[in-house]
Tab-separated table of C-alpha atoms and ligand atoms in Angstrom:
chain	number	residue	atom	x	y	z
A	161	MET	CA	-20.444	48.993	4.427
A	162	LYS	CA	-17.508	46.433	1.973
A	163	ASP	CA	-14.627	46.396	3.350
A	164	LEU	CA	-12.640	48.533	0.948
A	165	ASN	CA	-9.410	47.805	1.905
A	166	ILE	CA	-9.408	44.011	1.137
A	167	VAL	CA	-9.200	43.964	-3.042
A	168	PRO	CA	-10.338	40.505	-3.944
A	169	PHE	CA	-6.970	38.347	-5.792
A	170	VAL	CA	-7.902	36.198	-8.840
A	171	SER	CA	-4.468	33.870	-9.376
A	172	VAL	CA	-3.263	32.433	-12.165
A	173	ASP	CA	-4.446	28.861	-10.155
A	174	ASN	CA	-8.391	30.874	-10.010
A	175	MET	CA	-7.895	32.217	-12.769
A	176	MET	CA	-7.912	28.671	-14.407
A	177	LYS	CA	-10.362	27.292	-12.300
A	178	LEU	CA	-12.693	30.292	-13.317
A	179	VAL	CA	-12.033	29.455	-17.342
A	180	LEU	CA	-12.578	25.584	-16.787
A	181	HIS	CA	-15.643	26.172	-14.949
A	182	LEU	CA	-17.025	28.303	-17.565
A	183	GLY	CA	-15.498	26.385	-20.468
A	184	PRO	CA	-12.842	28.571	-22.668
A	185	GLU	CA	-15.461	29.414	-25.352
A	186	ARG	CA	-17.760	30.701	-23.173
A	187	VAL	CA	-15.705	32.997	-21.237
A	188	MET	CA	-14.030	34.298	-24.864
A	189	THR	CA	-17.827	35.121	-26.323
A	190	GLU	CA	-19.047	36.884	-22.846
A	191	ILE	CA	-15.832	38.678	-22.976
A	192	ALA	CA	-16.352	39.578	-26.984
A	193	GLY	CA	-19.742	41.102	-25.862
A	194	TYR	CA	-18.311	43.311	-22.850
A	195	ILE	CA	-15.621	44.155	-25.214
A	196	GLU	CA	-18.378	44.838	-28.003
A	197	ALA	CA	-20.508	47.123	-25.660
A	198	ASP	CA	-17.527	49.321	-24.222
A	199	PHE	CA	-16.774	49.900	-28.471
A	200	ARG	CA	-20.222	51.056	-28.279
A	201	ARG	CA	-19.937	54.022	-25.406
A	202	TRP	CA	-15.965	54.196	-26.924
A	203	GLU	CA	-16.416	57.807	-26.798
A	204	LEU	CA	-16.820	58.196	-23.055
A	205	PHE	CA	-13.665	56.264	-22.006
A	206	ASP	CA	-10.155	58.603	-21.426
A	207	LYS	CA	-7.902	56.998	-24.044
A	208	THR	CA	-4.534	57.142	-24.625
A	209	PRO	CA	-1.707	54.985	-26.047
A	210	ARG	CA	0.135	52.884	-23.605
A	211	VAL	CA	3.198	53.785	-21.730
A	212	ALA	CA	6.144	51.856	-23.122
A	213	SER	CA	9.548	51.191	-22.005
A	214	HIS	CA	11.677	49.614	-25.017
A	215	SER	CA	14.722	47.944	-24.680
A	216	ASP	CA	16.644	45.706	-27.401
A	217	VAL	CA	15.050	42.889	-26.346
A	218	GLY	CA	11.607	43.383	-25.590
A	219	VAL	CA	9.214	45.694	-24.336
A	220	ILE	CA	7.383	46.489	-20.718
A	221	GLU	CA	4.057	48.278	-21.220
A	222	LEU	CA	0.820	49.971	-18.872
A	223	MET	CA	-2.396	50.216	-20.657
A	224	PRO	CA	-4.614	52.897	-18.511
A	225	THR	CA	-8.233	54.036	-19.237
A	226	SER	CA	-11.701	55.072	-17.606
A	227	ASP	CA	-15.439	55.233	-18.320
A	228	GLY	CA	-15.803	57.574	-15.449
A	229	GLU	CA	-16.898	54.888	-13.208
A	230	MET	CA	-13.963	52.649	-12.866
A	231	TYR	CA	-10.252	52.884	-13.654
A	232	GLY	CA	-8.432	50.080	-14.923
A	233	PHE	CA	-4.671	49.305	-15.848
A	234	LYS	CA	-2.615	46.404	-17.326
A	235	TYR	CA	1.124	45.575	-17.134
A	236	VAL	CA	2.363	43.349	-20.050
A	237	ASN	CA	5.519	42.501	-21.297
A	238	GLY	CA	7.031	41.671	-24.458
A	239	HIS	CA	9.990	39.830	-25.565
A	240	PRO	CA	10.435	37.301	-27.971
A	241	LYS	CA	13.527	35.723	-27.317
A	242	ASN	CA	11.882	34.587	-23.669
A	243	THR	CA	10.482	31.410	-25.204
A	244	LYS	CA	14.299	29.999	-25.564
A	245	GLU	CA	14.771	30.518	-21.988
A	246	GLY	CA	12.146	29.204	-20.989
A	247	LEU	CA	9.593	31.750	-20.202
A	248	GLN	CA	6.948	33.317	-21.680
A	249	THR	CA	6.956	36.333	-24.455
A	250	VAL	CA	4.138	37.741	-22.560
A	251	THR	CA	3.036	37.861	-19.312
A	252	ALA	CA	0.459	40.437	-17.628
A	253	PHE	CA	-1.259	41.262	-14.250
A	254	GLY	CA	-3.967	44.033	-14.141
A	255	LEU	CA	-6.175	46.020	-11.331
A	256	LEU	CA	-9.801	47.716	-11.916
A	257	ALA	CA	-10.308	50.168	-9.336
A	258	GLU	CA	-13.691	52.213	-8.081
A	259	VAL	CA	-13.526	56.538	-9.622
A	260	ASP	CA	-15.535	57.397	-6.859
A	261	THR	CA	-12.575	56.665	-4.185
A	262	GLY	CA	-9.948	55.473	-6.142
A	263	TYR	CA	-9.725	52.008	-3.726
A	264	PRO	CA	-8.661	49.131	-6.158
A	265	ILE	CA	-11.867	46.385	-6.676
A	266	LEU	CA	-9.543	43.681	-8.243
A	267	LEU	CA	-6.056	42.976	-9.153
A	268	THR	CA	-5.672	39.865	-11.318
A	269	GLU	CA	-3.327	38.059	-13.013
A	270	MET	CA	-3.781	38.530	-16.804
A	271	THR	CA	-1.248	36.483	-18.883
A	272	ILE	CA	-4.465	34.128	-19.213
A	273	LEU	CA	-6.699	36.859	-19.508
A	274	THR	CA	-4.736	38.795	-21.868
A	275	ALA	CA	-4.322	35.737	-24.495
A	276	LEU	CA	-8.632	35.202	-23.883
A	277	ARG	CA	-9.156	38.709	-24.232
A	278	THR	CA	-7.079	38.983	-27.659
A	279	ALA	CA	-9.128	36.312	-28.957
A	280	ALA	CA	-12.372	37.608	-28.434
A	281	MET	CA	-11.501	41.036	-29.901
A	282	SER	CA	-9.705	39.182	-32.734
A	283	ALA	CA	-12.637	37.037	-33.478
A	284	LEU	CA	-15.403	40.103	-32.896
A	285	ALA	CA	-13.291	42.006	-35.747
A	286	ALA	CA	-14.185	39.337	-37.847
A	287	LYS	CA	-17.322	38.562	-36.698
A	288	TYR	CA	-18.332	41.879	-38.526
A	289	LEU	CA	-14.894	41.862	-41.318
A	290	ALA	CA	-14.713	38.704	-42.461
A	291	PRO	CA	-16.166	37.052	-46.181
A	292	ASP	CA	-19.585	35.761	-45.645
A	293	GLY	CA	-19.478	31.439	-44.655
A	294	ALA	CA	-15.337	31.991	-43.846
A	295	THR	CA	-15.112	28.251	-42.103
A	296	THR	CA	-11.444	27.638	-42.517
A	297	MET	CA	-8.719	29.533	-40.914
A	298	ALA	CA	-4.701	29.628	-41.337
A	299	MET	CA	-3.337	30.549	-38.132
A	300	ILE	CA	0.287	31.351	-38.722
A	301	GLY	CA	2.570	31.700	-35.605
A	302	ASN	CA	1.712	28.729	-33.130
A	303	GLY	CA	2.368	29.617	-29.981
A	304	ALA	CA	0.973	30.759	-26.734
A	305	GLN	CA	-2.045	32.559	-27.648
A	306	ALA	CA	-2.601	30.571	-30.821
A	307	GLU	CA	-5.309	27.905	-29.084
A	308	PHE	CA	-7.599	30.643	-27.455
A	309	GLN	CA	-7.183	32.103	-31.513
A	310	ALA	CA	-8.411	29.160	-33.117
A	311	LEU	CA	-11.298	28.554	-30.556
A	312	ALA	CA	-12.516	32.169	-30.262
A	313	PHE	CA	-12.565	31.879	-33.898
A	314	LYS	CA	-14.929	29.080	-33.484
A	315	ALA	CA	-16.897	30.076	-31.037
A	316	ILE	CA	-17.716	33.171	-32.376
A	317	CYS	CA	-17.282	33.080	-35.933
A	318	GLY	CA	-18.204	29.177	-37.337
A	319	VAL	CA	-14.631	28.555	-38.033
A	320	THR	CA	-14.707	24.856	-38.770
A	321	HIS	CA	-11.621	24.219	-39.997
A	322	VAL	CA	-7.770	25.066	-38.848
A	323	ARG	CA	-4.922	25.510	-40.794
A	324	LEU	CA	-1.614	25.997	-38.607
A	325	TYR	CA	1.676	27.156	-39.749
A	326	ASP	CA	5.223	27.744	-37.326
A	327	ILE	CA	8.295	27.513	-37.941
A	328	ASP	CA	8.723	25.778	-35.392
A	329	PRO	CA	7.096	22.234	-36.125
A	330	ALA	CA	7.541	21.843	-31.967
A	331	ALA	CA	4.769	24.786	-32.090
A	332	THR	CA	2.500	23.083	-34.399
A	333	ALA	CA	2.207	19.862	-32.969
A	334	LYS	CA	1.932	21.467	-29.138
A	335	CYS	CA	-1.312	23.204	-31.177
A	336	ALA	CA	-2.655	20.720	-32.961
A	337	ARG	CA	-2.324	18.358	-29.966
A	338	ASN	CA	-4.061	20.918	-27.477
A	339	LEU	CA	-7.076	21.503	-29.632
A	340	ALA	CA	-7.587	17.732	-30.384
A	341	GLY	CA	-11.224	17.216	-28.916
A	342	PHE	CA	-12.954	20.287	-29.093
A	343	GLY	CA	-14.604	19.967	-32.700
A	344	LEU	CA	-12.382	21.850	-34.692
A	345	ASN	CA	-10.562	20.158	-37.818
A	346	VAL	CA	-7.301	20.940	-37.443
A	347	THR	CA	-4.778	20.236	-40.237
A	348	SER	CA	-0.544	20.774	-39.568
A	349	CYS	CA	1.057	22.398	-42.726
A	350	ARG	CA	4.523	22.657	-43.593
A	351	SER	CA	4.442	26.336	-45.194
A	352	ALA	CA	2.049	29.308	-44.315
A	353	GLU	CA	1.574	29.152	-48.506
A	354	GLU	CA	0.010	25.572	-47.728
A	355	ALA	CA	-1.765	26.912	-44.049
A	356	MET	CA	-3.088	29.322	-46.773
A	357	GLU	CA	-4.933	27.144	-49.182
A	358	GLY	CA	-8.875	27.501	-49.236
A	359	ALA	CA	-8.696	30.021	-45.934
A	360	GLY	CA	-11.419	33.362	-45.808
A	361	ILE	CA	-9.237	34.168	-42.923
A	362	ILE	CA	-5.771	34.212	-42.233
A	363	THR	CA	-4.482	34.927	-38.988
A	364	THR	CA	-0.691	36.046	-37.739
A	365	CYS	CA	0.423	35.523	-34.699
A	366	THR	CA	4.437	35.266	-35.014
A	367	ALA	CA	6.702	37.059	-32.275
A	368	ASP	CA	10.012	38.238	-33.576
A	369	LYS	CA	11.406	41.743	-33.033
A	370	GLN	CA	11.551	42.754	-36.204
A	371	LEU	CA	10.121	43.994	-39.506
A	372	ALA	CA	8.977	40.582	-40.541
A	373	THR	CA	7.546	39.179	-43.493
A	374	ILE	CA	5.247	36.378	-42.618
A	375	LEU	CA	2.631	37.199	-45.425
A	376	THR	CA	4.204	38.582	-48.841
A	377	ASP	CA	1.997	40.537	-51.086
A	378	ASN	CA	1.565	37.516	-53.924
A	379	MET	CA	0.179	35.032	-51.051
A	380	ILE	CA	-2.810	36.977	-50.569
A	381	GLY	CA	-5.886	36.738	-52.665
A	382	SER	CA	-9.147	38.983	-53.464
A	383	GLY	CA	-11.915	39.077	-50.217
A	384	VAL	CA	-9.821	37.624	-47.354
A	385	HIS	CA	-9.772	38.696	-44.044
A	386	ILE	CA	-6.530	39.259	-42.432
A	387	ASN	CA	-6.408	39.001	-38.313
A	388	ALA	CA	-2.678	40.344	-37.486
A	389	VAL	CA	-1.921	39.849	-34.375
A	390	GLY	CA	1.478	39.597	-33.604
A	391	GLY	CA	2.844	42.825	-34.852
A	392	ASP	CA	2.503	45.045	-32.062
A	393	CYS	CA	5.370	46.726	-31.544
A	394	PRO	CA	7.499	49.954	-33.074
A	395	GLY	CA	9.845	47.719	-35.642
A	396	LYS	CA	7.933	44.613	-35.255
A	397	THR	CA	5.509	43.819	-37.936
A	398	GLU	CA	4.341	40.396	-39.769
A	399	LEU	CA	2.865	41.799	-43.187
A	400	HIS	CA	4.760	43.077	-46.682
A	401	ARG	CA	3.388	46.390	-46.543
A	402	ASP	CA	2.094	45.750	-50.014
A	403	ILE	CA	-0.817	44.228	-48.395
A	404	LEU	CA	-1.930	47.000	-46.965
A	405	LEU	CA	-1.950	49.457	-49.815
A	406	ARG	CA	-4.191	46.580	-51.110
A	407	SER	CA	-6.007	46.324	-47.932
A	408	SER	CA	-8.680	48.290	-45.972
A	409	ILE	CA	-7.665	48.867	-42.612
A	410	PHE	CA	-9.630	48.162	-39.649
A	411	VAL	CA	-7.767	49.870	-36.305
A	412	GLU	CA	-8.251	49.855	-32.661
A	413	TYR	CA	-7.147	53.259	-31.326
A	414	PRO	CA	-5.192	55.020	-34.769
A	415	PRO	CA	-2.313	57.536	-32.229
A	416	GLN	CA	-1.277	53.964	-30.810
A	417	THR	CA	-1.566	51.599	-33.513
A	418	ARG	CA	0.018	53.948	-35.952
A	419	ILE	CA	2.980	54.004	-33.203
A	420	GLU	CA	2.520	49.648	-33.023
A	421	GLY	CA	0.968	48.470	-35.892
A	422	GLU	CA	1.180	46.946	-39.064
A	423	ILE	CA	0.280	51.032	-39.957
A	424	GLN	CA	3.522	52.030	-39.170
A	425	GLN	CA	4.974	50.996	-42.218
A	426	LEU	CA	2.456	53.544	-43.916
A	427	ALA	CA	2.375	57.074	-44.291
A	428	PRO	CA	1.336	59.204	-40.769
A	429	ASP	CA	-2.220	60.343	-42.794
A	430	HIS	CA	-2.986	56.639	-44.394
A	431	PRO	CA	-6.756	55.866	-44.286
A	432	VAL	CA	-7.620	53.847	-41.593
A	433	ILE	CA	-11.354	53.019	-40.244
A	434	GLU	CA	-12.128	52.792	-36.306
A	435	PHE	CA	-13.114	49.642	-35.468
A	436	TRP	CA	-15.717	51.096	-33.097
A	437	GLN	CA	-17.692	52.990	-35.578
A	438	VAL	CA	-18.002	49.618	-36.972
A	439	ILE	CA	-19.812	48.314	-34.389
A	440	THR	CA	-21.849	51.759	-33.723
A	441	GLY	CA	-23.027	51.564	-37.167
A	442	ALA	CA	-21.419	54.996	-38.310
A	443	THR	CA	-19.101	53.632	-40.735
A	444	THR	CA	-19.043	50.190	-42.848
A	445	GLY	CA	-17.245	47.353	-42.619
A	446	ARG	CA	-16.683	44.852	-45.571
A	447	THR	CA	-18.605	46.415	-48.702
A	448	ASP	CA	-17.946	43.377	-51.137
A	449	ALA	CA	-16.656	40.004	-51.354
A	450	ARG	CA	-13.391	41.127	-53.376
A	451	GLN	CA	-12.457	43.453	-50.850
A	452	ILE	CA	-9.195	42.803	-48.528
A	453	THR	CA	-10.575	43.572	-44.781
A	454	LEU	CA	-7.130	43.097	-42.306
A	455	PHE	CA	-7.715	43.590	-38.775
A	456	ASP	CA	-4.330	45.636	-37.471
A	457	SER	CA	-4.845	44.433	-33.857
A	458	VAL	CA	-2.165	45.979	-31.606
A	459	GLY	CA	-4.669	45.559	-28.299
A	460	PHE	CA	-5.873	48.529	-26.560
A	461	ALA	CA	-6.614	49.486	-23.224
A	462	ILE	CA	-10.457	49.201	-23.549
A	463	GLU	CA	-10.575	45.675	-24.221
A	464	ASP	CA	-8.287	44.510	-21.072
A	465	PHE	CA	-11.103	47.235	-19.177
A	466	SER	CA	-13.438	45.008	-20.596
A	467	ALA	CA	-11.203	41.591	-19.762
A	468	LEU	CA	-11.139	43.150	-15.712
A	469	ARG	CA	-14.369	44.645	-15.823
A	470	TYR	CA	-15.880	40.731	-16.878
A	471	ILE	CA	-13.927	38.889	-14.470
A	472	HIS	CA	-14.701	41.304	-11.515
A	473	ASP	CA	-18.784	40.367	-12.551
A	474	GLN	CA	-18.535	37.084	-12.386
A	475	LEU	CA	-16.950	37.167	-9.270
A	476	LYS	CA	-20.025	38.783	-7.749
A	477	THR	CA	-21.398	34.874	-8.606
A	478	LEU	CA	-17.824	32.192	-7.937
A	479	PRO	CA	-15.585	31.377	-5.478
A	480	TYR	CA	-12.221	31.977	-7.477
A	481	SER	CA	-10.145	34.825	-5.806
A	482	GLN	CA	-8.358	35.315	-2.519
A	483	PRO	CA	-8.749	38.111	-0.223
A	484	LEU	CA	-5.540	40.320	-0.793
A	485	ASP	CA	-5.102	42.956	2.491
A	486	MET	CA	-3.975	45.491	0.088
A	487	ILE	CA	-4.810	49.293	1.144
A	488	ALA	CA	-3.742	51.127	4.599
A	489	ASP	CA	-6.773	52.256	5.818
A	490	PRO	CA	-6.735	53.174	9.327
A	491	ASP	CA	-9.756	53.581	11.484
A	492	ASP	CA	-8.710	57.061	11.981
A	493	PRO	CA	-7.781	57.616	7.902
A	494	ARG	CA	-5.353	60.677	9.442
A	495	ASP	CA	-3.415	58.245	11.633
A	496	LEU	CA	-1.380	56.211	9.487
A	497	TYR	CA	1.661	56.640	11.389
A	498	GLY	CA	-0.520	55.457	14.997
A	499	MET	CA	-1.257	52.327	12.825
A	500	LEU	CA	2.118	51.360	12.484
A	501	LEU	CA	2.437	52.265	15.839
A	502	ARG	CA	0.098	50.349	17.437
A	503	ALA	CA	1.096	47.500	15.519
A	504	LYS	CA	4.723	47.472	16.861
A	505	ALA	CA	3.086	47.517	20.319
A	506	LYS	CA	1.014	44.705	19.135
A	507	ALA	CA	4.197	42.893	18.167
A	508	ALA	CA	6.441	43.189	21.026
B	221	NAD	P1	4.758	32.870	-28.820
B	221	NAD	O1	6.285	33.345	-28.389
B	221	NAD	O2	4.549	32.118	-27.777
B	221	NAD	O3	4.654	32.519	-29.730
B	221	NAD	C1	5.358	32.733	-31.117
B	221	NAD	C2	5.333	32.217	-31.923
B	221	NAD	O4	5.574	33.030	-33.561
B	221	NAD	C3	6.271	30.679	-31.413
B	221	NAD	O5	6.511	29.626	-31.875
B	221	NAD	C4	7.012	31.846	-33.499
B	221	NAD	O6	7.754	29.774	-33.477
B	221	NAD	C5	6.778	31.534	-34.246
B	221	NAD	N1	7.169	32.499	-35.533
B	221	NAD	C6	8.118	32.734	-35.104
B	221	NAD	N2	8.206	33.679	-36.474
B	221	NAD	C7	7.499	33.019	-37.132
B	221	NAD	C8	7.733	33.244	-38.828
B	221	NAD	N3	8.468	33.626	-39.519
B	221	NAD	N4	6.385	32.059	-39.222
B	221	NAD	C9	5.917	31.214	-38.424
B	221	NAD	N5	6.002	31.321	-37.291
B	221	NAD	C10	7.105	32.015	-36.328
B	221	NAD	O7	4.168	34.375	-28.877
B	221	NAD	P2	2.508	34.471	-28.491
B	221	NAD	O8	2.579	34.591	-26.844
B	221	NAD	O9	1.485	33.320	-29.127
B	221	NAD	O10	2.361	36.028	-29.356
B	221	NAD	C11	2.378	35.255	-30.604
B	221	NAD	C12	2.425	37.991	-30.440
B	221	NAD	O11	0.964	38.168	-30.544
B	221	NAD	C13	3.472	38.476	-29.877
B	221	NAD	O12	4.764	38.806	-31.212
B	221	NAD	C14	3.124	39.428	-29.246
B	221	NAD	O13	3.434	40.354	-29.024
B	221	NAD	C15	1.867	39.569	-29.663
B	221	NAD	N6	0.342	39.506	-28.751
B	221	NAD	C16	-0.355	40.615	-29.669
B	221	NAD	C17	-1.577	40.566	-28.532
B	221	NAD	C18	-2.582	41.635	-29.211
B	221	NAD	O14	-3.374	42.358	-28.224
B	221	NAD	N7	-2.352	42.427	-30.511
B	221	NAD	C19	-1.982	40.426	-27.364
B	221	NAD	C20	-0.976	39.538	-27.393
B	221	NAD	C21	0.341	39.283	-27.897
């Protein structure tokens, strides 16, 4: 019988070992496969907009979902001011449990895993929506997520050129340095306009707790795909509203994206397309070469569930976890207090 009170725990150290063992591009490609498979069975999942607790400086969120067999949730924060204090903007951890017993089967760091799954999700959307033959991506915002985004687009969409821009040149230099040697042609640019030259895919991944205008309407030509990652909170967006009005907008879960995504700037009934329906073939993605497609990414619980499921499956053959004595489980299930007394007697 499985020892259900011992929960495998993936520390940051073990997550790094797992990702380095398999290779980040393979991990993101495989997570994208898990997300794609879960989006195909979208309708059977429990879905709810994430539960957000806002403060003046950031947000702390819980993201739960279940497919009826497994239940998962992620704890995640978003604090744009943190980097100035030497802290991460986004940190996370998550848990997977079996519905049958309610017992956890995995506890893991999810700061790295969130970057991997966000990039995997972005590239998966672009695989369906980007214009044919788009091999150049503008990467605006070169912080913690940026290299993951670039490498996922290389592995999943065949991007060969990445053009970087950040208001902080040190972030661009860091990103260019980290991407060296991965087979990507990387250009550091001095403005968002310069970064977008020749780019069929434009990724915005900036962090600022305001209605920012990273892209204005005149910057966007016909036929491009926009992957808008950074606008993911009420009052935190990246694109000028006029771009939205010219775009076909694809979203994860509309009730959440209408609160958090770029489309918070639009009327509540503005038409959007649920991306899972593109995957199942219920609706079409890009229909012509001049269309502007926009993936209004906010990050949805099912993507984290897929990532948790992926890590759980990897641990069947890889040694990158530690046993965690996490569930109090007395021999006689009703004798929880007795377990405490026996521990006291033993300690005496
Ligand atoms: P980060 O703080 O590490 O990096 C953000 C970068 O944006 C910084 O280097 C900053 O200098 C730059 N920036 C800010 N304003 C800019 C501007 N006007 N033009 C160009 N660059 C600008 O943050 P991160 O962890 O990389 O996350 C980036 C964003 O993505 C955050 O807003 C975060 O909340 C969001 N995010 C979204 C998802 C999702 O699923 N959609 C997942 C993770 C993170």
